[in-house]
Amino acid sequence: VLRFEFLRPAELRAALAQGGHGAMVVTSFRSCDSLRWALAAEGVAASREQLLRDFPVFGVGPRTCGALRKLGFRNVTGDDTGEATQLGPMVIDFWRSHLQPRKLLLLRGDKALETLPLLFTQAAIPFDGIVTYNTLEGASEEAIQQLRAIPGLGTSDWVGLFSPSGVRAVAALRRGVPGFDHVRKASIGKTTSAAIEKELGEVAEAVAEKPNPEKLLDAIQTFDSTSM
């Protein structure tokens, strides 16, 4: 129910080529599309190998960290985090451990929460934020028709929710898809669960212990087995 527009920000290429930042923070694996494009620039070629080998990179969660490693980054931290509130203190500690720390480079989507910018601002850490993708909320007409075609859509079905943007999209779908307001909600983590309460006035029936598909499926199966 969400679509994404991947951007080609010139300032990202410039930032990587100039090497003026002390570390990079990436909030979503979706930023890796822009990173791949930026790393291919001629202006980055001279320093690319050193950048991939040594540049400190922080990612929110294992999926983002895995995507960063696939691009070639080797100094990646954040696999054991699930949300920005867990990663932020790690980045702050890293920055404070340097005698002459440089600015951070923060890659994010257009609808990302202000959690990390607020944490960095409160810690007096300078950073440059670059939007690498736009989130287009709202399902396509084709997706809506596919949902309407599901027979008996209701409490025996699940919708997996991975972000506040996805929650808002579900709120809109409830108005156009019969039975969708009775579908159970599985949340990837605390931030998404909070959005469910705010946007839908409900709580998620299942919440993943860790932010990955396997744990989300475990949470769904646990709920189903205990509610039979």
JSON list of C-alpha atoms in Angstrom, two decimals:
[
{"chain": "A", "resi": 1, "resn": "VAL", "atom": "CA", "xyz": [0.00, 0.00, 0.00]},
{"chain": "A", "resi": 2, "resn": "LEU", "atom": "CA", "xyz": [3.07, 2.25, -0.09]},
{"chain": "A", "resi": 3, "resn": "ARG", "atom": "CA", "xyz": [5.15, 3.26, -3.08]},
{"chain": "A", "resi": 4, "resn": "PHE", "atom": "CA", "xyz": [8.57, 4.85, -3.06]},
{"chain": "A", "resi": 5, "resn": "GLU", "atom": "CA", "xyz": [10.31, 7.40, -5.24]},
{"chain": "A", "resi": 6, "resn": "PHE", "atom": "CA", "xyz": [14.07, 6.99, -5.09]},
{"chain": "A", "resi": 7, "resn": "LEU", "atom": "CA", "xyz": [16.01, 10.22, -5.45]},
{"chain": "A", "resi": 8, "resn": "ARG", "atom": "CA", "xyz": [19.37, 11.21, -6.91]},
{"chain": "A", "resi": 9, "resn": "PRO", "atom": "CA", "xyz": [20.48, 14.05, -4.61]},
{"chain": "A", "resi": 10, "resn": "ALA", "atom": "CA", "xyz": [23.57, 15.80, -5.94]},
{"chain": "A", "resi": 11, "resn": "GLU", "atom": "CA", "xyz": [24.54, 16.77, -2.39]},
{"chain": "A", "resi": 12, "resn": "LEU", "atom": "CA", "xyz": [24.98, 13.08, -1.52]},
{"chain": "A", "resi": 13, "resn": "ARG", "atom": "CA", "xyz": [27.54, 12.59, -4.26]},
{"chain": "A", "resi": 14, "resn": "ALA", "atom": "CA", "xyz": [29.30, 15.77, -3.16]},
{"chain": "A", "resi": 15, "resn": "ALA", "atom": "CA", "xyz": [29.35, 14.67, 0.49]},
{"chain": "A", "resi": 16, "resn": "LEU", "atom": "CA", "xyz": [30.93, 11.31, -0.33]},
{"chain": "A", "resi": 17, "resn": "ALA", "atom": "CA", "xyz": [33.45, 12.85, -2.71]},
{"chain": "A", "resi": 18, "resn": "GLN", "atom": "CA", "xyz": [34.56, 15.59, -0.31]},
{"chain": "A", "resi": 19, "resn": "GLY", "atom": "CA", "xyz": [34.92, 13.31, 2.71]},
{"chain": "A", "resi": 20, "resn": "GLY", "atom": "CA", "xyz": [34.04, 16.01, 5.20]},
{"chain": "A", "resi": 21, "resn": "HIS", "atom": "CA", "xyz": [31.87, 13.90, 7.50]},
{"chain": "A", "resi": 22, "resn": "GLY", "atom": "CA", "xyz": [32.94, 11.77, 10.44]},
{"chain": "A", "resi": 23, "resn": "ALA", "atom": "CA", "xyz": [30.26, 9.09, 10.06]},
{"chain": "A", "resi": 24, "resn": "MET", "atom": "CA", "xyz": [27.07, 8.30, 8.18]},
{"chain": "A", "resi": 25, "resn": "VAL", "atom": "CA", "xyz": [23.72, 7.37, 9.71]},
{"chain": "A", "resi": 26, "resn": "VAL", "atom": "CA", "xyz": [21.16, 5.56, 7.53]},
{"chain": "A", "resi": 27, "resn": "THR", "atom": "CA", "xyz": [17.60, 5.16, 8.79]},
{"chain": "A", "resi": 28, "resn": "SER", "atom": "CA", "xyz": [16.29, 2.74, 6.15]},
{"chain": "A", "resi": 29, "resn": "PHE", "atom": "CA", "xyz": [17.56, 0.20, 3.63]},
{"chain": "A", "resi": 30, "resn": "ARG", "atom": "CA", "xyz": [15.71, 2.25, 1.01]},
{"chain": "A", "resi": 31, "resn": "SER", "atom": "CA", "xyz": [18.45, 4.87, 1.15]},
{"chain": "A", "resi": 32, "resn": "CYS", "atom": "CA", "xyz": [20.82, 2.30, -0.36]},
{"chain": "A", "resi": 33, "resn": "ASP", "atom": "CA", "xyz": [19.44, 2.92, -3.84]},
{"chain": "A", "resi": 34, "resn": "SER", "atom": "CA", "xyz": [20.69, 6.52, -3.70]},
{"chain": "A", "resi": 35, "resn": "LEU", "atom": "CA", "xyz": [23.93, 5.40, -2.08]},
{"chain": "A", "resi": 36, "resn": "ARG", "atom": "CA", "xyz": [24.61, 2.93, -4.90]},
{"chain": "A", "resi": 37, "resn": "TRP", "atom": "CA", "xyz": [24.09, 5.72, -7.41]},
{"chain": "A", "resi": 38, "resn": "ALA", "atom": "CA", "xyz": [26.33, 8.14, -5.50]},
{"chain": "A", "resi": 39, "resn": "LEU", "atom": "CA", "xyz": [29.15, 5.61, -5.08]},
{"chain": "A", "resi": 40, "resn": "ALA", "atom": "CA", "xyz": [29.25, 5.09, -8.85]},
{"chain": "A", "resi": 41, "resn": "ALA", "atom": "CA", "xyz": [30.12, 8.75, -9.48]},
{"chain": "A", "resi": 42, "resn": "GLU", "atom": "CA", "xyz": [33.48, 9.57, -11.04]},
{"chain": "A", "resi": 43, "resn": "GLY", "atom": "CA", "xyz": [34.13, 12.09, -8.30]},
{"chain": "A", "resi": 44, "resn": "VAL", "atom": "CA", "xyz": [33.99, 9.33, -5.67]},
{"chain": "A", "resi": 45, "resn": "ALA", "atom": "CA", "xyz": [36.19, 6.87, -7.57]},
{"chain": "A", "resi": 46, "resn": "ALA", "atom": "CA", "xyz": [39.50, 8.00, -6.07]},
{"chain": "A", "resi": 47, "resn": "SER", "atom": "CA", "xyz": [38.36, 7.46, -2.49]},
{"chain": "A", "resi": 48, "resn": "ARG", "atom": "CA", "xyz": [35.73, 4.74, -2.98]},
{"chain": "A", "resi": 49, "resn": "GLU", "atom": "CA", "xyz": [37.77, 1.79, -1.69]},
{"chain": "A", "resi": 50, "resn": "GLN", "atom": "CA", "xyz": [38.89, 3.60, 1.45]},
{"chain": "A", "resi": 51, "resn": "LEU", "atom": "CA", "xyz": [35.37, 4.92, 1.97]},
{"chain": "A", "resi": 52, "resn": "LEU", "atom": "CA", "xyz": [33.87, 1.44, 1.82]},
{"chain": "A", "resi": 53, "resn": "ARG", "atom": "CA", "xyz": [36.59, -0.04, 4.02]},
{"chain": "A", "resi": 54, "resn": "ASP", "atom": "CA", "xyz": [36.96, 2.58, 6.76]},
{"chain": "A", "resi": 55, "resn": "PHE", "atom": "CA", "xyz": [34.05, 5.04, 6.81]},
{"chain": "A", "resi": 56, "resn": "PRO", "atom": "CA", "xyz": [31.93, 4.48, 9.97]},
{"chain": "A", "resi": 57, "resn": "VAL", "atom": "CA", "xyz": [28.34, 3.77, 8.98]},
{"chain": "A", "resi": 58, "resn": "PHE", "atom": "CA", "xyz": [25.38, 3.31, 11.35]},
{"chain": "A", "resi": 59, "resn": "GLY", "atom": "CA", "xyz": [22.16, 1.64, 10.21]},
{"chain": "A", "resi": 60, "resn": "VAL", "atom": "CA", "xyz": [18.81, 1.22, 11.94]},
{"chain": "A", "resi": 61, "resn": "GLY", "atom": "CA", "xyz": [18.32, -2.52, 12.30]},
{"chain": "A", "resi": 62, "resn": "PRO", "atom": "CA", "xyz": [19.69, -5.65, 10.63]},
{"chain": "A", "resi": 63, "resn": "ARG", "atom": "CA", "xyz": [17.94, -5.12, 7.30]},
{"chain": "A", "resi": 64, "resn": "THR", "atom": "CA", "xyz": [19.49, -1.70, 6.80]},
{"chain": "A", "resi": 65, "resn": "CYS", "atom": "CA", "xyz": [22.92, -2.90, 7.96]},
{"chain": "A", "resi": 66, "resn": "GLY", "atom": "CA", "xyz": [22.71, -5.88, 5.63]},
{"chain": "A", "resi": 67, "resn": "ALA", "atom": "CA", "xyz": [21.86, -3.65, 2.67]},
{"chain": "A", "resi": 68, "resn": "LEU", "atom": "CA", "xyz": [24.81, -1.38, 3.50]},
{"chain": "A", "resi": 69, "resn": "ARG", "atom": "CA", "xyz": [27.19, -4.34, 3.56]},
{"chain": "A", "resi": 70, "resn": "LYS", "atom": "CA", "xyz": [25.89, -5.48, 0.17]},
{"chain": "A", "resi": 71, "resn": "LEU", "atom": "CA", "xyz": [26.98, -2.10, -1.16]},
{"chain": "A", "resi": 72, "resn": "GLY", "atom": "CA", "xyz": [30.47, -2.85, 0.14]},
{"chain": "A", "resi": 73, "resn": "PHE", "atom": "CA", "xyz": [30.59, -0.92, 3.42]},
{"chain": "A", "resi": 74, "resn": "ARG", "atom": "CA", "xyz": [32.57, -2.88, 6.01]},
{"chain": "A", "resi": 75, "resn": "ASN", "atom": "CA", "xyz": [32.55, -0.63, 9.08]},
{"chain": "A", "resi": 76, "resn": "VAL", "atom": "CA", "xyz": [28.82, -0.98, 9.79]},
{"chain": "A", "resi": 77, "resn": "THR", "atom": "CA", "xyz": [27.14, -0.79, 13.21]},
{"chain": "A", "resi": 78, "resn": "GLY", "atom": "CA", "xyz": [23.50, -1.17, 14.28]},
{"chain": "A", "resi": 79, "resn": "ASP", "atom": "CA", "xyz": [22.42, -4.76, 13.59]},
{"chain": "A", "resi": 80, "resn": "ASP", "atom": "CA", "xyz": [21.20, -5.15, 17.16]},
{"chain": "A", "resi": 81, "resn": "THR", "atom": "CA", "xyz": [19.04, -2.02, 17.09]},
{"chain": "A", "resi": 82, "resn": "GLY", "atom": "CA", "xyz": [15.41, -1.94, 16.09]},
{"chain": "A", "resi": 83, "resn": "GLU", "atom": "CA", "xyz": [14.59, 1.73, 16.00]},
{"chain": "A", "resi": 84, "resn": "ALA", "atom": "CA", "xyz": [16.15, 5.17, 16.00]},
{"chain": "A", "resi": 85, "resn": "THR", "atom": "CA", "xyz": [15.89, 5.58, 19.77]},
{"chain": "A", "resi": 86, "resn": "GLN", "atom": "CA", "xyz": [18.25, 2.62, 20.19]},
{"chain": "A", "resi": 87, "resn": "LEU", "atom": "CA", "xyz": [20.71, 3.66, 17.50]},
{"chain": "A", "resi": 88, "resn": "GLY", "atom": "CA", "xyz": [20.89, 7.34, 18.46]},
{"chain": "A", "resi": 89, "resn": "PRO", "atom": "CA", "xyz": [22.81, 6.90, 21.75]},
{"chain": "A", "resi": 90, "resn": "MET", "atom": "CA", "xyz": [25.33, 4.64, 20.00]},
{"chain": "A", "resi": 91, "resn": "VAL", "atom": "CA", "xyz": [26.03, 7.34, 17.42]},
{"chain": "A", "resi": 92, "resn": "ILE", "atom": "CA", "xyz": [26.29, 10.02, 20.11]},
{"chain": "A", "resi": 93, "resn": "ASP", "atom": "CA", "xyz": [28.79, 7.93, 22.11]},
{"chain": "A", "resi": 94, "resn": "PHE", "atom": "CA", "xyz": [30.83, 7.38, 18.96]},
{"chain": "A", "resi": 95, "resn": "TRP", "atom": "CA", "xyz": [30.89, 11.10, 18.14]},
{"chain": "A", "resi": 96, "resn": "ARG", "atom": "CA", "xyz": [31.86, 12.09, 21.67]},
{"chain": "A", "resi": 97, "resn": "SER", "atom": "CA", "xyz": [34.73, 9.58, 21.73]},
{"chain": "A", "resi": 98, "resn": "HIS", "atom": "CA", "xyz": [36.65, 11.62, 19.14]},
{"chain": "A", "resi": 99, "resn": "LEU", "atom": "CA", "xyz": [38.79, 14.60, 20.12]},
{"chain": "A", "resi": 100, "resn": "GLN", "atom": "CA", "xyz": [37.93, 16.54, 16.97]},
{"chain": "A", "resi": 101, "resn": "PRO", "atom": "CA", "xyz": [34.69, 15.02, 15.70]},
{"chain": "A", "resi": 102, "resn": "ARG", "atom": "CA", "xyz": [33.31, 16.01, 12.32]},
{"chain": "A", "resi": 103, "resn": "LYS", "atom": "CA", "xyz": [29.70, 16.43, 11.25]},
{"chain": "A", "resi": 104, "resn": "LEU", "atom": "CA", "xyz": [27.44, 13.45, 10.74]},
{"chain": "A", "resi": 105, "resn": "LEU", "atom": "CA", "xyz": [25.79, 12.62, 7.43]},
{"chain": "A", "resi": 106, "resn": "LEU", "atom": "CA", "xyz": [22.17, 11.53, 7.96]},
{"chain": "A", "resi": 107, "resn": "LEU", "atom": "CA", "xyz": [20.28, 9.77, 5.14]},
{"chain": "A", "resi": 108, "resn": "ARG", "atom": "CA", "xyz": [16.51, 9.50, 5.54]},
{"chain": "A", "resi": 109, "resn": "GLY", "atom": "CA", "xyz": [13.15, 9.44, 3.83]},
{"chain": "A", "resi": 110, "resn": "ASP", "atom": "CA", "xyz": [10.88, 12.45, 3.45]},
{"chain": "A", "resi": 111, "resn": "LYS", "atom": "CA", "xyz": [8.44, 11.16, 6.06]},
{"chain": "A", "resi": 112, "resn": "ALA", "atom": "CA", "xyz": [10.98, 9.88, 8.59]},
{"chain": "A", "resi": 113, "resn": "LEU", "atom": "CA", "xyz": [10.29, 10.81, 12.19]},
{"chain": "A", "resi": 114, "resn": "GLU", "atom": "CA", "xyz": [12.39, 13.55, 13.76]},
{"chain": "A", "resi": 115, "resn": "THR", "atom": "CA", "xyz": [13.77, 11.19, 16.42]},
{"chain": "A", "resi": 116, "resn": "LEU", "atom": "CA", "xyz": [17.41, 11.22, 15.32]},
{"chain": "A", "resi": 117, "resn": "PRO", "atom": "CA", "xyz": [17.58, 14.92, 14.36]},
{"chain": "A", "resi": 118, "resn": "LEU", "atom": "CA", "xyz": [16.18, 15.80, 17.80]},
{"chain": "A", "resi": 119, "resn": "LEU", "atom": "CA", "xyz": [18.63, 13.51, 19.60]},
{"chain": "A", "resi": 120, "resn": "PHE", "atom": "CA", "xyz": [21.58, 14.94, 17.69]},
{"chain": "A", "resi": 121, "resn": "THR", "atom": "CA", "xyz": [20.43, 18.51, 18.22]},
{"chain": "A", "resi": 122, "resn": "GLN", "atom": "CA", "xyz": [19.97, 17.95, 21.96]},
{"chain": "A", "resi": 123, "resn": "ALA", "atom": "CA", "xyz": [23.48, 16.45, 22.11]},
{"chain": "A", "resi": 124, "resn": "ALA", "atom": "CA", "xyz": [24.88, 19.47, 20.20]},
{"chain": "A", "resi": 125, "resn": "ILE", "atom": "CA", "xyz": [26.06, 17.24, 17.36]},
{"chain": "A", "resi": 126, "resn": "PRO", "atom": "CA", "xyz": [26.21, 18.93, 13.95]},
{"chain": "A", "resi": 127, "resn": "PHE", "atom": "CA", "xyz": [24.79, 16.95, 11.04]},
{"chain": "A", "resi": 128, "resn": "ASP", "atom": "CA", "xyz": [23.76, 17.27, 7.42]},
{"chain": "A", "resi": 129, "resn": "GLY", "atom": "CA", "xyz": [20.47, 15.59, 6.58]},
{"chain": "A", "resi": 130, "resn": "ILE", "atom": "CA", "xyz": [19.77, 14.39, 3.04]},
{"chain": "A", "resi": 131, "resn": "VAL", "atom": "CA", "xyz": [16.42, 13.00, 1.86]},
{"chain": "A", "resi": 132, "resn": "THR", "atom": "CA", "xyz": [17.11, 10.01, -0.38]},
{"chain": "A", "resi": 133, "resn": "TYR", "atom": "CA", "xyz": [13.57, 8.80, -1.10]},
{"chain": "A", "resi": 134, "resn": "ASN", "atom": "CA", "xyz": [9.97, 9.94, -0.96]},
{"chain": "A", "resi": 135, "resn": "THR", "atom": "CA", "xyz": [7.17, 7.81, 0.45]},
{"chain": "A", "resi": 136, "resn": "LEU", "atom": "CA", "xyz": [4.00, 7.92, -1.66]},
{"chain": "A", "resi": 137, "resn": "GLU", "atom": "CA", "xyz": [1.14, 7.02, 0.64]},
{"chain": "A", "resi": 138, "resn": "GLY", "atom": "CA", "xyz": [-2.00, 5.38, -0.65]},
{"chain": "A", "resi": 139, "resn": "ALA", "atom": "CA", "xyz": [-2.63, 2.12, -2.44]},
{"chain": "A", "resi": 140, "resn": "SER", "atom": "CA", "xyz": [-2.98, 1.96, -6.19]},
{"chain": "A", "resi": 141, "resn": "GLU", "atom": "CA", "xyz": [-6.41, 1.25, -7.65]},
{"chain": "A", "resi": 142, "resn": "GLU", "atom": "CA", "xyz": [-5.13, -2.17, -8.70]},
{"chain": "A", "resi": 143, "resn": "ALA", "atom": "CA", "xyz": [-4.13, -2.99, -5.10]},
{"chain": "A", "resi": 144, "resn": "ILE", "atom": "CA", "xyz": [-7.51, -1.85, -3.81]},
{"chain": "A", "resi": 145, "resn": "GLN", "atom": "CA", "xyz": [-9.31, -4.08, -6.31]},
{"chain": "A", "resi": 146, "resn": "GLN", "atom": "CA", "xyz": [-7.14, -7.04, -5.29]},
{"chain": "A", "resi": 147, "resn": "LEU", "atom": "CA", "xyz": [-8.02, -6.50, -1.63]},
{"chain": "A", "resi": 148, "resn": "ARG", "atom": "CA", "xyz": [-11.72, -6.21, -2.43]},
{"chain": "A", "resi": 149, "resn": "ALA", "atom": "CA", "xyz": [-11.52, -9.51, -4.29]},
{"chain": "A", "resi": 150, "resn": "ILE", "atom": "CA", "xyz": [-10.38, -11.42, -1.19]},
{"chain": "A", "resi": 151, "resn": "PRO", "atom": "CA", "xyz": [-13.40, -13.45, -0.02]},
{"chain": "A", "resi": 152, "resn": "GLY", "atom": "CA", "xyz": [-14.47, -13.05, 3.61]},
{"chain": "A", "resi": 153, "resn": "LEU", "atom": "CA", "xyz": [-11.77, -10.54, 4.52]},
{"chain": "A", "resi": 154, "resn": "GLY", "atom": "CA", "xyz": [-11.86, -10.12, 8.30]},
{"chain": "A", "resi": 155, "resn": "THR", "atom": "CA", "xyz": [-10.59, -11.28, 11.67]},
{"chain": "A", "resi": 156, "resn": "SER", "atom": "CA", "xyz": [-8.90, -14.40, 10.33]},
{"chain": "A", "resi": 157, "resn": "ASP", "atom": "CA", "xyz": [-6.61, -12.26, 8.17]},
{"chain": "A", "resi": 158, "resn": "TRP", "atom": "CA", "xyz": [-3.54, -10.19, 9.02]},
{"chain": "A", "resi": 159, "resn": "VAL", "atom": "CA", "xyz": [-1.92, -7.02, 7.76]},
{"chain": "A", "resi": 160, "resn": "GLY", "atom": "CA", "xyz": [1.78, -6.53, 8.48]},
{"chain": "A", "resi": 161, "resn": "LEU", "atom": "CA", "xyz": [2.71, -2.95, 9.37]},
{"chain": "A", "resi": 162, "resn": "PHE", "atom": "CA", "xyz": [6.30, -1.79, 9.09]},
{"chain": "A", "resi": 163, "resn": "SER", "atom": "CA", "xyz": [6.12, 1.99, 9.49]},
{"chain": "A", "resi": 164, "resn": "PRO", "atom": "CA", "xyz": [3.84, 4.87, 10.53]},
{"chain": "A", "resi": 165, "resn": "SER", "atom": "CA", "xyz": [3.33, 5.61, 6.83]},
{"chain": "A", "resi": 166, "resn": "GLY", "atom": "CA", "xyz": [1.96, 2.11, 6.37]},
{"chain": "A", "resi": 167, "resn": "VAL", "atom": "CA", "xyz": [-0.42, 2.63, 9.28]},
{"chain": "A", "resi": 168, "resn": "ARG", "atom": "CA", "xyz": [-1.79, 5.79, 7.67]},
{"chain": "A", "resi": 169, "resn": "ALA", "atom": "CA", "xyz": [-2.27, 3.91, 4.41]},
{"chain": "A", "resi": 170, "resn": "VAL", "atom": "CA", "xyz": [-4.22, 1.20, 6.24]},
{"chain": "A", "resi": 171, "resn": "ALA", "atom": "CA", "xyz": [-6.45, 3.87, 7.81]},
{"chain": "A", "resi": 172, "resn": "ALA", "atom": "CA", "xyz": [-7.34, 5.06, 4.31]},
{"chain": "A", "resi": 173, "resn": "LEU", "atom": "CA", "xyz": [-7.93, 1.52, 3.02]},
{"chain": "A", "resi": 174, "resn": "ARG", "atom": "CA", "xyz": [-10.43, 0.84, 5.78]},
{"chain": "A", "resi": 175, "resn": "ARG", "atom": "CA", "xyz": [-12.76, 3.35, 4.16]},
{"chain": "A", "resi": 176, "resn": "GLY", "atom": "CA", "xyz": [-12.69, 1.65, 0.77]},
{"chain": "A", "resi": 177, "resn": "VAL", "atom": "CA", "xyz": [-12.26, -2.08, 1.39]},
{"chain": "A", "resi": 178, "resn": "PRO", "atom": "CA", "xyz": [-15.12, -3.98, 3.08]},
{"chain": "A", "resi": 179, "resn": "GLY", "atom": "CA", "xyz": [-13.95, -6.02, 6.06]},
{"chain": "A", "resi": 180, "resn": "PHE", "atom": "CA", "xyz": [-10.52, -4.41, 6.20]},
{"chain": "A", "resi": 181, "resn": "ASP", "atom": "CA", "xyz": [-11.30, -2.71, 9.51]},
{"chain": "A", "resi": 182, "resn": "HIS", "atom": "CA", "xyz": [-11.59, -6.18, 11.11]},
{"chain": "A", "resi": 183, "resn": "VAL", "atom": "CA", "xyz": [-8.23, -7.47, 9.87]},
{"chain": "A", "resi": 184, "resn": "ARG", "atom": "CA", "xyz": [-5.71, -8.13, 12.65]},
{"chain": "A", "resi": 185, "resn": "LYS", "atom": "CA", "xyz": [-2.66, -5.90, 12.85]},
{"chain": "A", "resi": 186, "resn": "ALA", "atom": "CA", "xyz": [0.93, -7.14, 13.19]},
{"chain": "A", "resi": 187, "resn": "SER", "atom": "CA", "xyz": [3.51, -4.46, 14.08]},
{"chain": "A", "resi": 188, "resn": "ILE", "atom": "CA", "xyz": [7.25, -4.56, 13.38]},
{"chain": "A", "resi": 189, "resn": "GLY", "atom": "CA", "xyz": [8.10, -2.58, 16.52]},
{"chain": "A", "resi": 190, "resn": "LYS", "atom": "CA", "xyz": [7.39, 0.13, 19.08]},
{"chain": "A", "resi": 191, "resn": "THR", "atom": "CA", "xyz": [7.31, 3.08, 16.71]},
{"chain": "A", "resi": 192, "resn": "THR", "atom": "CA", "xyz": [4.79, 1.42, 14.42]},
{"chain": "A", "resi": 193, "resn": "SER", "atom": "CA", "xyz": [2.73, 0.23, 17.41]},
{"chain": "A", "resi": 194, "resn": "ALA", "atom": "CA", "xyz": [2.55, 3.82, 18.67]},
{"chain": "A", "resi": 195, "resn": "ALA", "atom": "CA", "xyz": [1.34, 4.93, 15.24]},
{"chain": "A", "resi": 196, "resn": "ILE", "atom": "CA", "xyz": [-1.39, 2.26, 15.30]},
{"chain": "A", "resi": 197, "resn": "GLU", "atom": "CA", "xyz": [-2.67, 3.64, 18.59]},
{"chain": "A", "resi": 198, "resn": "LYS", "atom": "CA", "xyz": [-2.50, 7.22, 17.33]},
{"chain": "A", "resi": 199, "resn": "GLU", "atom": "CA", "xyz": [-3.92, 6.76, 13.82]},
{"chain": "A", "resi": 200, "resn": "LEU", "atom": "CA", "xyz": [-6.38, 3.90, 14.40]},
{"chain": "A", "resi": 201, "resn": "GLY", "atom": "CA", "xyz": [-7.16, 4.21, 18.10]},
{"chain": "A", "resi": 202, "resn": "GLU", "atom": "CA", "xyz": [-6.37, 0.51, 18.50]},
{"chain": "A", "resi": 203, "resn": "VAL", "atom": "CA", "xyz": [-3.50, -1.73, 19.59]},
{"chain": "A", "resi": 204, "resn": "ALA", "atom": "CA", "xyz": [-1.61, -4.25, 17.49]},
{"chain": "A", "resi": 205, "resn": "GLU", "atom": "CA", "xyz": [-2.61, -7.83, 18.12]},
{"chain": "A", "resi": 206, "resn": "ALA", "atom": "CA", "xyz": [0.96, -8.96, 17.49]},
{"chain": "A", "resi": 207, "resn": "VAL", "atom": "CA", "xyz": [4.28, -7.11, 17.87]},
{"chain": "A", "resi": 208, "resn": "ALA", "atom": "CA", "xyz": [7.64, -8.47, 16.73]},
{"chain": "A", "resi": 209, "resn": "GLU", "atom": "CA", "xyz": [10.24, -8.93, 19.48]},
{"chain": "A", "resi": 210, "resn": "LYS", "atom": "CA", "xyz": [12.88, -7.78, 17.00]},
{"chain": "A", "resi": 211, "resn": "PRO", "atom": "CA", "xyz": [12.36, -5.78, 13.79]},
{"chain": "A", "resi": 212, "resn": "ASN", "atom": "CA", "xyz": [12.62, -8.53, 11.21]},
{"chain": "A", "resi": 213, "resn": "PRO", "atom": "CA", "xyz": [10.12, -10.62, 9.20]},
{"chain": "A", "resi": 214, "resn": "GLU", "atom": "CA", "xyz": [10.92, -13.82, 11.09]},
{"chain": "A", "resi": 215, "resn": "LYS", "atom": "CA", "xyz": [10.04, -12.31, 14.47]},
{"chain": "A", "resi": 216, "resn": "LEU", "atom": "CA", "xyz": [6.92, -10.72, 13.01]},
{"chain": "A", "resi": 217, "resn": "LEU", "atom": "CA", "xyz": [5.77, -14.12, 11.77]},
{"chain": "A", "resi": 218, "resn": "ASP", "atom": "CA", "xyz": [6.56, -15.62, 15.20]},
{"chain": "A", "resi": 219, "resn": "ALA", "atom": "CA", "xyz": [4.36, -12.98, 16.86]},
{"chain": "A", "resi": 220, "resn": "ILE", "atom": "CA", "xyz": [1.49, -13.73, 14.49]},
{"chain": "A", "resi": 221, "resn": "GLN", "atom": "CA", "xyz": [1.76, -17.48, 15.03]},
{"chain": "A", "resi": 222, "resn": "THR", "atom": "CA", "xyz": [1.91, -17.02, 18.81]},
{"chain": "A", "resi": 223, "resn": "PHE", "atom": "CA", "xyz": [-1.27, -14.93, 18.75]},
{"chain": "A", "resi": 224, "resn": "ASP", "atom": "CA", "xyz": [-3.06, -17.43, 16.52]},
{"chain": "A", "resi": 225, "resn": "SER", "atom": "CA", "xyz": [-2.06, -20.39, 18.68]},
{"chain": "A", "resi": 226, "resn": "THR", "atom": "CA", "xyz": [-3.19, -18.76, 21.93]},
{"chain": "A", "resi": 227, "resn": "SER", "atom": "CA", "xyz": [-6.47, -17.36, 20.60]},
{"chain": "A", "resi": 228, "resn": "MET", "atom": "CA", "xyz": [-7.82, -20.60, 19.14]}
]
